[in-house]
Coordinates of C-alpha atoms in Angstrom, one line a residue:
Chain A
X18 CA -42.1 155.7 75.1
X19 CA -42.5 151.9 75.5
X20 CA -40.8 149.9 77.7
X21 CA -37.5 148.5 75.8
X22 CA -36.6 144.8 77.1
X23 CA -32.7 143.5 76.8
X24 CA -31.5 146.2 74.7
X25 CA -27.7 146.6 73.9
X26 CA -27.2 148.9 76.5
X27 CA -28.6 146.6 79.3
X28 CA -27.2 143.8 78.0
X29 CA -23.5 146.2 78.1
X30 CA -24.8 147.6 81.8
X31 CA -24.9 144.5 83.4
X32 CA -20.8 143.9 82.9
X33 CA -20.6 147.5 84.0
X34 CA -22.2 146.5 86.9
X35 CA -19.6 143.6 87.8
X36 CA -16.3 146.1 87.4
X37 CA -14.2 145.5 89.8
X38 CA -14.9 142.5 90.6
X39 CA -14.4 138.9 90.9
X40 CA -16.0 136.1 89.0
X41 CA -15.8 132.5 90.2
X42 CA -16.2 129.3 88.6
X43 CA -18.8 126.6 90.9
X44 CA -20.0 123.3 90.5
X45 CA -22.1 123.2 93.6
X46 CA -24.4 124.8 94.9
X47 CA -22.4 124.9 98.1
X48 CA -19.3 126.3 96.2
X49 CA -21.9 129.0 94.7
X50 CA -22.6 130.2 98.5
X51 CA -18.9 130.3 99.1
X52 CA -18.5 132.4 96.3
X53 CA -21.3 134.7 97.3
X54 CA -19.9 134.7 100.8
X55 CA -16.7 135.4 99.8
X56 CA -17.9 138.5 97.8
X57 CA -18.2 137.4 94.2
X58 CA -19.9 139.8 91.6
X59 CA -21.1 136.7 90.3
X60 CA -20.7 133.0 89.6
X61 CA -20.0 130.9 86.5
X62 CA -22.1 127.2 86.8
X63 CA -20.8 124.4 85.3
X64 CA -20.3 120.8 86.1
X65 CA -15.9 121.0 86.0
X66 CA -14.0 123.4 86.7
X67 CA -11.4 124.3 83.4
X68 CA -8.6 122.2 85.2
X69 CA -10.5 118.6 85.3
X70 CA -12.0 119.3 81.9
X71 CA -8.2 119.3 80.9
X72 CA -7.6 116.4 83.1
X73 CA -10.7 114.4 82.3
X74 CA -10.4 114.4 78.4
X75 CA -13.0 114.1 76.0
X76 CA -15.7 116.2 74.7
X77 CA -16.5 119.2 77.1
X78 CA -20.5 120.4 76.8
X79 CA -23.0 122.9 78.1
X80 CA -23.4 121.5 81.9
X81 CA -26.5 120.1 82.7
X82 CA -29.4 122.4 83.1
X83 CA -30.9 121.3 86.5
X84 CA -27.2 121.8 87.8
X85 CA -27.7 125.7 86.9
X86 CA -30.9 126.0 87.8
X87 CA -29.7 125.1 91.6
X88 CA -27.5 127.5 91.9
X89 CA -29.6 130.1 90.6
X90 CA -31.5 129.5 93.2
X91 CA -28.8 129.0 95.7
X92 CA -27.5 132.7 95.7
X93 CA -28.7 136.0 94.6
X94 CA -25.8 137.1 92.7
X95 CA -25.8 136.8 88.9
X96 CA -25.2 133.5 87.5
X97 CA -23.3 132.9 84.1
X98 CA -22.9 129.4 82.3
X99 CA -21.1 128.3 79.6
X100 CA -22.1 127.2 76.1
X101 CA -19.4 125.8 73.0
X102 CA -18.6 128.3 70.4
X103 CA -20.9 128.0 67.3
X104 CA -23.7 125.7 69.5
X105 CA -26.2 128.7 68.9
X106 CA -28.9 125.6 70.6
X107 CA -27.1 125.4 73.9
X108 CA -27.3 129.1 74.3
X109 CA -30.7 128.8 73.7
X110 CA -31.4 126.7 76.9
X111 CA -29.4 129.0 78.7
X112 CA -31.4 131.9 77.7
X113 CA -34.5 129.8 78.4
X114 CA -33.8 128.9 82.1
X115 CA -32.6 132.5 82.4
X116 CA -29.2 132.7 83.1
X117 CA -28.0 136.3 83.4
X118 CA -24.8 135.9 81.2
X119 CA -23.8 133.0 78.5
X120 CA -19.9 132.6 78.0
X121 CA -19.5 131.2 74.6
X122 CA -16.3 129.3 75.7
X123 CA -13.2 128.2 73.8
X124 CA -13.3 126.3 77.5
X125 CA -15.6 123.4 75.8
X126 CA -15.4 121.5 72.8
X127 CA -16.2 124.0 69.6
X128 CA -19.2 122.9 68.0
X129 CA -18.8 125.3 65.0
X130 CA -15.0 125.1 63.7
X131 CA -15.9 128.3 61.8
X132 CA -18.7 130.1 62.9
X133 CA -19.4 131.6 66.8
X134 CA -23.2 132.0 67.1
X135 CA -25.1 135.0 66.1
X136 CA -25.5 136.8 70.0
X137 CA -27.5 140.4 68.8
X138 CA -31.0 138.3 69.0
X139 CA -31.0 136.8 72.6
X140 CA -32.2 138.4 75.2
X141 CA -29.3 136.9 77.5
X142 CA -26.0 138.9 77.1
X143 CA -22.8 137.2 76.0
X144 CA -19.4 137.2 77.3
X145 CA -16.4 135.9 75.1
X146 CA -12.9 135.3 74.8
X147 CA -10.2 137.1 72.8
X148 CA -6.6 136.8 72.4
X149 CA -6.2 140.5 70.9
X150 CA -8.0 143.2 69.2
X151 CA -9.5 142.0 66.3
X152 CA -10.8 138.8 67.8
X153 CA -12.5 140.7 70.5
X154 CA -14.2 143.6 68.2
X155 CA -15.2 140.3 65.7
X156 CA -16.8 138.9 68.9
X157 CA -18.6 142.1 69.8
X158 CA -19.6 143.0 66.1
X159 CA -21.7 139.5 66.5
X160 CA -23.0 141.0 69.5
X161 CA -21.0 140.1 72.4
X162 CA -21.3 142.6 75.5
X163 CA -18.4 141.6 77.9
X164 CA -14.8 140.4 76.6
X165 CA -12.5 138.4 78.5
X166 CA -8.9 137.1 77.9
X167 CA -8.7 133.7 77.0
X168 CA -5.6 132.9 78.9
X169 CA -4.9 129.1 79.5
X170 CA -7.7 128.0 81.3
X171 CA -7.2 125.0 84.1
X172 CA -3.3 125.9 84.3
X173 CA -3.2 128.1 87.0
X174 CA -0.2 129.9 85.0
X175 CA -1.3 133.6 84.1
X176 CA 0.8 133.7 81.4
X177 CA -1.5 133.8 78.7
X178 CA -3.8 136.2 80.5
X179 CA -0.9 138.7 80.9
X180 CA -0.2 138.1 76.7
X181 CA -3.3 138.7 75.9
X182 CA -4.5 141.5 78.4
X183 CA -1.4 143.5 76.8
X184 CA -2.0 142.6 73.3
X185 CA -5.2 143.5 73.3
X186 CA -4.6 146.9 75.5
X187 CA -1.6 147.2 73.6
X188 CA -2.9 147.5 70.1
X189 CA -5.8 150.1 71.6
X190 CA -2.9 152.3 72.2
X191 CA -1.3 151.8 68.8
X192 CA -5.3 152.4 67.3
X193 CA -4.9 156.2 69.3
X194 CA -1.8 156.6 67.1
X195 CA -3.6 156.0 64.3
X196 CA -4.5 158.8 61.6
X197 CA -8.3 158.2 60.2
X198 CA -7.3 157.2 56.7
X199 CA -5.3 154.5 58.2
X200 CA -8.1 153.2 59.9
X201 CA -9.0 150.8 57.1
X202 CA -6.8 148.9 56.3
X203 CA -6.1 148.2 60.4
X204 CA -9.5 146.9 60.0
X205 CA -8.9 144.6 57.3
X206 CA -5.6 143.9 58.4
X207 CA -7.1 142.9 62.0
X208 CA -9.8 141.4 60.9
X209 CA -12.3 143.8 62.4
X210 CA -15.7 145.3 61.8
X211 CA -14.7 149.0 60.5
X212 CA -17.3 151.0 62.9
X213 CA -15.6 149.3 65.9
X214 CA -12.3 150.0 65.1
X215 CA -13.4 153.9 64.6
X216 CA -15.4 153.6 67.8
X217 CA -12.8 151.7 70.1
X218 CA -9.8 154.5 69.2
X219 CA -12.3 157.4 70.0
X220 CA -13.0 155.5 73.2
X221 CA -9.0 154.3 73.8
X222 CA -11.2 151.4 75.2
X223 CA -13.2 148.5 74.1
X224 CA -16.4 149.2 73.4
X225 CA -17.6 147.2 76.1
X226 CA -16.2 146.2 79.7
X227 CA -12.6 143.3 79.3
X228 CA -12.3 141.4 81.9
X229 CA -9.3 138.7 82.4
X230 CA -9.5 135.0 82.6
X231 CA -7.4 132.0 81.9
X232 CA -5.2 130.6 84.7
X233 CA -5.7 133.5 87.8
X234 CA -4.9 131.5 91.1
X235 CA -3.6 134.1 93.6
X236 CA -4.4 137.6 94.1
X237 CA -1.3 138.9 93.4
X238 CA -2.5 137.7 89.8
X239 CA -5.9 139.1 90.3
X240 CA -4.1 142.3 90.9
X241 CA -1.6 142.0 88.0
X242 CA -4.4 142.2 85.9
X243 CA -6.3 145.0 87.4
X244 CA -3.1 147.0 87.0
X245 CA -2.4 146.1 83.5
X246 CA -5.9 147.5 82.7
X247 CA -8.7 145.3 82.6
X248 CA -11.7 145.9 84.3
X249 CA -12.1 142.8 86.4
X250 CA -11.5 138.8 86.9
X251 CA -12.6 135.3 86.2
X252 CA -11.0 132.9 88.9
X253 CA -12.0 129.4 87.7
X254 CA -10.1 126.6 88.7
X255 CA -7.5 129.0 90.8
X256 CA -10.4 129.2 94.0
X257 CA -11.9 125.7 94.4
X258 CA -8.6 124.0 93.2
X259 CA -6.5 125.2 96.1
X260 CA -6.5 124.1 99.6
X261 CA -8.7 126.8 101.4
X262 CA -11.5 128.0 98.8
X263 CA -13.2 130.5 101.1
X264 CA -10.1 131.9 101.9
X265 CA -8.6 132.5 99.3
X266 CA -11.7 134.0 97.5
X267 CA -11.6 136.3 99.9
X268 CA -8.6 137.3 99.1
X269 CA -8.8 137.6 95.9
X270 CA -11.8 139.5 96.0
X271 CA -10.1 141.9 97.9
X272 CA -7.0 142.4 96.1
X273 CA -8.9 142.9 92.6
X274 CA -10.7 146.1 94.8
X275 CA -7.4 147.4 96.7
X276 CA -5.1 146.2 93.3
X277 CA -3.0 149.2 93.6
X278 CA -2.0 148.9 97.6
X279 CA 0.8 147.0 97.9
X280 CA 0.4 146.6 101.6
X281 CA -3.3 145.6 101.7
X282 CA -2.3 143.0 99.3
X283 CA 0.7 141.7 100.9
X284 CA -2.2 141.6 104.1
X285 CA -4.6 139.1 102.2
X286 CA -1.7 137.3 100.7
X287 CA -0.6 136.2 103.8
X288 CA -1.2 132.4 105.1
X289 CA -3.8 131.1 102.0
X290 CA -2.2 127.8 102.0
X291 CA -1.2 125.8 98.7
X292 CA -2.6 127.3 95.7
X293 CA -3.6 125.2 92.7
X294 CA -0.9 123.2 91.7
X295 CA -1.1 124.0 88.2
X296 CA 0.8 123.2 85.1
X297 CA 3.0 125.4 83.3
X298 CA 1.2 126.3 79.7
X299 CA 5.0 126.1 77.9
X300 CA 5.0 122.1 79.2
X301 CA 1.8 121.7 77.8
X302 CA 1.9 120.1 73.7
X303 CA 0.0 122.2 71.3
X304 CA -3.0 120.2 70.5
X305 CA -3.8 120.5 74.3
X306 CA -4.0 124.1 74.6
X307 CA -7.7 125.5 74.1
X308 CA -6.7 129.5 73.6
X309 CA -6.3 128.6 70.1
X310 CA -10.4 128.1 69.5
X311 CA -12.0 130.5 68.4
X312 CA -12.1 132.4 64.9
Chain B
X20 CA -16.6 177.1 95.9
X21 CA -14.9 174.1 94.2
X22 CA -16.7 170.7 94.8
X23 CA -15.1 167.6 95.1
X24 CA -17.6 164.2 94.8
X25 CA -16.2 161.3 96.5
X26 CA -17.5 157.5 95.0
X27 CA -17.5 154.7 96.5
X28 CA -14.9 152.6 94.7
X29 CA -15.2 149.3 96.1
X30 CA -16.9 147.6 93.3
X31 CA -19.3 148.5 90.6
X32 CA -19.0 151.0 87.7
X33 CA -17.7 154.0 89.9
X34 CA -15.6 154.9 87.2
X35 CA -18.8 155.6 84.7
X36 CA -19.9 158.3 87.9
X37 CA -16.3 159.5 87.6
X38 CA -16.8 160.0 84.2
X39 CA -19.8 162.1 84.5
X40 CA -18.9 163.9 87.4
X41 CA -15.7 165.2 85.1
X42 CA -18.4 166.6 82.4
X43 CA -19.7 169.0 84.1
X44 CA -16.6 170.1 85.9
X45 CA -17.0 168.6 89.1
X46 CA -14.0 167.3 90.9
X47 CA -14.1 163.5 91.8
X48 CA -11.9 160.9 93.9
X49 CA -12.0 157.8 94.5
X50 CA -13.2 156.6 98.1
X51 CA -11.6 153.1 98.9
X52 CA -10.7 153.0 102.8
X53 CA -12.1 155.7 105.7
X54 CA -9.3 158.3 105.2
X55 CA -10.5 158.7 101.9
X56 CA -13.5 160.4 103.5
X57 CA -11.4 163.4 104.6
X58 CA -12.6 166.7 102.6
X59 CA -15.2 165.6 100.6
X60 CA -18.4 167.2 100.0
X61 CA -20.7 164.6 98.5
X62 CA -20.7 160.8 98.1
X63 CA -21.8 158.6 95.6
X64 CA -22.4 154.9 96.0
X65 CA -22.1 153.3 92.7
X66 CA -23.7 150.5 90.7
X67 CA -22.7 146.9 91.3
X68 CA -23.5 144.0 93.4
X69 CA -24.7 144.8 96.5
X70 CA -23.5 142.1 98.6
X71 CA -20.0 142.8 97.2
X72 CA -19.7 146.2 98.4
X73 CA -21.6 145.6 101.2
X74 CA -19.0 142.7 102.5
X75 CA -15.7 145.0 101.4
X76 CA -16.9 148.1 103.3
X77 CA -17.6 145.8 106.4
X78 CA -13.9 144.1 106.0
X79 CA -12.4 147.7 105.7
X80 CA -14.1 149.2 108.6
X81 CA -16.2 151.7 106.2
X82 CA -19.8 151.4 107.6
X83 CA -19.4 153.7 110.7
X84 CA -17.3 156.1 109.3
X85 CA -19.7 156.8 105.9
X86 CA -23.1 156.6 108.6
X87 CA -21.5 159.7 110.3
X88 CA -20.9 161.3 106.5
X89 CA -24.7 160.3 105.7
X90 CA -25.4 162.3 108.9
X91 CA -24.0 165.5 107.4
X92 CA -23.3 165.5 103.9
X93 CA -24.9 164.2 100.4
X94 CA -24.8 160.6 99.7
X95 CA -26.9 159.1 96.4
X96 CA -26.8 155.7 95.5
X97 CA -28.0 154.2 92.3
X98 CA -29.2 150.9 92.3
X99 CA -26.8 148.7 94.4
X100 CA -26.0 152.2 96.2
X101 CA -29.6 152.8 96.7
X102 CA -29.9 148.9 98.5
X103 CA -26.8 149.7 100.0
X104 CA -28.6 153.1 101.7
X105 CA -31.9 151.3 102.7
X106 CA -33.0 150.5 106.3
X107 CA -34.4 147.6 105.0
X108 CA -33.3 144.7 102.0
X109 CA -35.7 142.3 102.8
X110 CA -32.6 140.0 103.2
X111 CA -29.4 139.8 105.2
X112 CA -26.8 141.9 104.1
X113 CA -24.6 144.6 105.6
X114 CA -26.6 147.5 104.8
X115 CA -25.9 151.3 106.0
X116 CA -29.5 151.5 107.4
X117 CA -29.4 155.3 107.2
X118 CA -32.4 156.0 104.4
X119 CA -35.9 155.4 105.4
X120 CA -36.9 153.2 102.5
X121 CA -37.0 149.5 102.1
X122 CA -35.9 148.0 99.0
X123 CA -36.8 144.8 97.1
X124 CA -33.8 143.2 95.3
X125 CA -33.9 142.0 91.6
X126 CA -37.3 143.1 92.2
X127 CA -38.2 142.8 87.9
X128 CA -36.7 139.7 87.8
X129 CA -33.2 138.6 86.3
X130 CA -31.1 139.9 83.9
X131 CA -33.3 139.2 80.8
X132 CA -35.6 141.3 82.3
X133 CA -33.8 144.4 82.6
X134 CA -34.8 147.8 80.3
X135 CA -35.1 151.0 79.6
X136 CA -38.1 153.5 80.2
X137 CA -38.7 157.1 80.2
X138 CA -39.9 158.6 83.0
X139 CA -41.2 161.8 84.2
X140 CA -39.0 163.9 87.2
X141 CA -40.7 167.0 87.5
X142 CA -37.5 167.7 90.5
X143 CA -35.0 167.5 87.1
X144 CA -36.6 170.8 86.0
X145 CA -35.0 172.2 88.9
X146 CA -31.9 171.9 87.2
X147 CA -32.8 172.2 83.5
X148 CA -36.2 174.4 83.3
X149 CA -38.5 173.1 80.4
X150 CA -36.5 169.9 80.0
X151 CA -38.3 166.5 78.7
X152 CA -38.5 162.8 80.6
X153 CA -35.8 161.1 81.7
X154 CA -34.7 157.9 80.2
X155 CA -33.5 155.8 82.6
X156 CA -31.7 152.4 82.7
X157 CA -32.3 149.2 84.9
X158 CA -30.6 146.4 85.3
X159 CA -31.3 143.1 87.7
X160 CA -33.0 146.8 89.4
X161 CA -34.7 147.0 92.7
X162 CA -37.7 148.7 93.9
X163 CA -38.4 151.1 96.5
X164 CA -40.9 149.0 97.8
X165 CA -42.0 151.6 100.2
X166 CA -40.8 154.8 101.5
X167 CA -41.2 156.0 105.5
X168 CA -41.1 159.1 107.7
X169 CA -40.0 162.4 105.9
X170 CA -38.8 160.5 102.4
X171 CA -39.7 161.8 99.5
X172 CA -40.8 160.0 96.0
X173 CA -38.9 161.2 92.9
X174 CA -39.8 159.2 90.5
X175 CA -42.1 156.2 89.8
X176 CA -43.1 153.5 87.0
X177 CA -46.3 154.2 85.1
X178 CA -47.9 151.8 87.1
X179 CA -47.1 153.7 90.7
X180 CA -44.2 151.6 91.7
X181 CA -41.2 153.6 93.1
X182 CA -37.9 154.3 91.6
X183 CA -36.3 157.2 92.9
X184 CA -36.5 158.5 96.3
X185 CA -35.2 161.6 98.4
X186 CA -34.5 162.1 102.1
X187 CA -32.7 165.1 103.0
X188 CA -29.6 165.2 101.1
X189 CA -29.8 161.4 101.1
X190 CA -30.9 160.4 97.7
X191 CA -31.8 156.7 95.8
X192 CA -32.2 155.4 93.1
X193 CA -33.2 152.4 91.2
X194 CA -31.6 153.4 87.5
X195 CA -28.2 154.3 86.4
X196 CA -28.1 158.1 85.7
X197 CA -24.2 157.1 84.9
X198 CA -25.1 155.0 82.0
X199 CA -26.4 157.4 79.9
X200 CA -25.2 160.8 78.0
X201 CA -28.3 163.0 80.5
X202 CA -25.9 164.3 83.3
X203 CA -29.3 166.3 85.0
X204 CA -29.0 164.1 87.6
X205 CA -25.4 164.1 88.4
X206 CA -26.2 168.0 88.6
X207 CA -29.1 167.8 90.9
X208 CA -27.1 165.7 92.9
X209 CA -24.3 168.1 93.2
X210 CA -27.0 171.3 94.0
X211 CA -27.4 168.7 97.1
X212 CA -24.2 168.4 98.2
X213 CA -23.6 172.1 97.8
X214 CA -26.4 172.4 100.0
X215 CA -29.2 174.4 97.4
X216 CA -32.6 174.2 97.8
X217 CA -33.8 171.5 95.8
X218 CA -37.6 171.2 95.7
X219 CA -40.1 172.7 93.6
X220 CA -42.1 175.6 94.0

């Protein structure tokens, strides 16, 4: 048999690879080694963090590629970067300096308001956001292999990423319920691709590895999640918005691992210093909050 | 005698070992901190990033306690397992030094470089007599670059490269046995922790 380059299943294997782990968002190169350091699976490049693209304003785009590139070289970890839903062009760039996973981000401006882009022909995997099931099995029926929460990125409140990590686990328990000539209409009702409705309730999983993201900033959160089900976390502004980085990413890296002793994370808890300050996401107005993108 | 197959459940897709280890009625548990050692018969050292586990078992005092269990038991790790194994990485990271092989990391390249290839294990007929190649899975992989003293080669690319490798009950790989539905080497793997005899012929 040939040799079979960026199939499905490698594309699916490399999240596999990163359960259990944590996923930091870097700017530098020198954040990218205290990721590394700290015990990251792997990083997420871009040029802001979530938190100052909220502050900043404006339109929010794929960050610049020499900016990747140097922290692809920086640390040996995989490196992910971000691209706008729909802006099938940026993802194209990614592919082409070879960045190991694209996040088509509700994070960034949308350039598609109705599209996301078309992922089953790169050779670069894709990671997306979902708010519950049907969004995340539309996502993976255009050929996403990892899922994430949305939360509400750049608040530091895990809110969100608790609504959504339950919606979405919380509607694959209802699917189990679920007799096979009901599975239809759930489908249309939901939005999603038939085959991955039937395959996700035979599972009682997502197809492929859900991760959570959106507003982590302690790892008390990290480990909230990990109980509620998900296979890992994103820590974006949370790490290098607080007052001692390596620390806490430490910490957190930790606590996703030990997520079920209490002790051991009462241990790393202790003495991290201020976290991100944050901003609650019900203070924030509704054209403001970027969960919503995404269709 | 009833097995039970500790994995290493730092980091990494320990769960997908779990999974397979549960088909074909082997006993599993999950091995986080040194007591979880205790009455095993068998380790496995999963998938996932390297550095990570290597960093986590440092912090929680796991390196000395799972060199002593490489001393008498079976250990097999697949790809960050099988770095995590090595004497050698070729870089600095906390490694368990207790395999004579040295390892090359992302050794094809990055992640858009990973596949899938069928290879031939004639050991795998050990286990399943007349049985066909082995497709096997890699991802950001490494290489064996080069094996020493009384290891073993398992398995290699067409072009002579090594991918598998055996020492003792100590065994490494570059694929992910876990991320398929072929469990032959989840069962040659427990034949070496139950202490068979494992080579042909």
């Amino acid at each position: 048999m040939e040799t079979q380059v960026a199939t499905f299943a490698v594309k699916k294997g490399l999240a596999q690879m990163l359960k259990g782990g944590v996923i930091m968002d870097v700017v530098t190169p020198e954040h990218a080694k205290i990721a590394e350091d700290a015990g990251a699976v792997a990083v997420m490049a871009l040029e802001r963090v979530p938190a100052d693209i909220r502050a900043d304003g404006g339109v929010a785009r794929m960050s610049d590629p020499e900016l990747i590139l140097k922290i692809m070289d920086t640390v040996s970890i995989p490196v992910m970067a971000k691209c706008r839903i729909g802006h099938f062009v940026e993802a194209q760039i990614l592919e082409a300096i070879g960045v190991d996973y694209i996040d088509e981000s509700e994070v960034l401006t949308p350039a598609d308001e109705q599209h996301h882009i078309y992922k089953h022909p790169f050779k670069s995997p894709f990671v997306c956001g979902a708010r519950n099931l049907g969004e995340a099995l539309r996502r993976i029926g255009e050929g996403a292999a990892m899922i994430r929460t949305k939360g509400e990125a750049g608040t530091g409140d895990v809110v969100e990423a608790v609504r959504h990590a339950r919606t979405v686990l919380g509607e694959i328990r209802h699917l189990q319920a679920f007799q096979e000539e009901e599975l239809m209409s759930y489908a249309k009702e939901i939005g999603a691709p038939y085959e991955l409705v039937v395959e996700t309730r035979q599972l009682g999983r997502l197809p492929v590895v859900n991760f959570a993201a959106g507003g982590l900033a302690t790892p008390a959160d990290a480990a909230l999640m990990m109980q509620l089900g998900v296979d890992g976390v994103f820590v974006g502004s949370g790490i290098f918005k607080s007052d001692d980085p390596a620390h806490r990413a430490v910490a957190i890296v930790k606590a996703t691992t030990h997520y079920n002793d209490a002790y051991i994370l009462a241990e790393v808890s202790r003495n991290l210093g201020v976290a991100m300050v944050g901003r609650q996401v019900s203070s924030i107005p509704q054209p403001e909050l970027i969960a919503g993108r995404g269709w | 005698m009833y097995m039970k197959i500790g994995v290493l459940a730092l980091q990494g897709d320990f769960a997908e070992h779990m999974a397979m280890l549960r088909r074909i009625g082997v006993q599993s548990a999950e091995v986080r901190l040194p007591d979880h050692l205790q009455d095993l018969d068998g380790l496995i050292i999963p998938g996932g990033e390297s550095t990570t586990i290597g960093k986590l078992a440092v912090a929680y005092d796991l390196i000395e306690p799972l060199r002593q269990f490489a001393a008498q038991k079976a250990i097999w790790g697949t790809c960050a397992g099988a770095i995590f194994l090595s004497k050698d990485a070729r870089r600095p990271q906390p490694l368990l030094e207790v395999m004579d092989i040295t390892v090359e990391r992302n050794a094809f390249g990055r992640q858009v470089d990973s596949f899938e290839v069928d290879l031939e294990i004639p050991e795998l007929q050990v286990v399943q007599p007349g049985s066909g190649p082995y497709h096997a899975v890699f991802i950001r992989a490494p290489l064996i670059e080069s094996v020493q003293k009384d290891t073993r080669v398992l398995a290699a690319l067409p072009d002579g490269r090594i991918v598998a490798a055996q020492q003792g009950r100590l065994l490494a790989t570059s694929f992910h046995p876990e991320l398929t539905q072929d469990d032959r080497f989840h069962r040659y793997f427990v034949r070496l922790a139950e202490g068979k005899v494992t080579t042909l012929g």
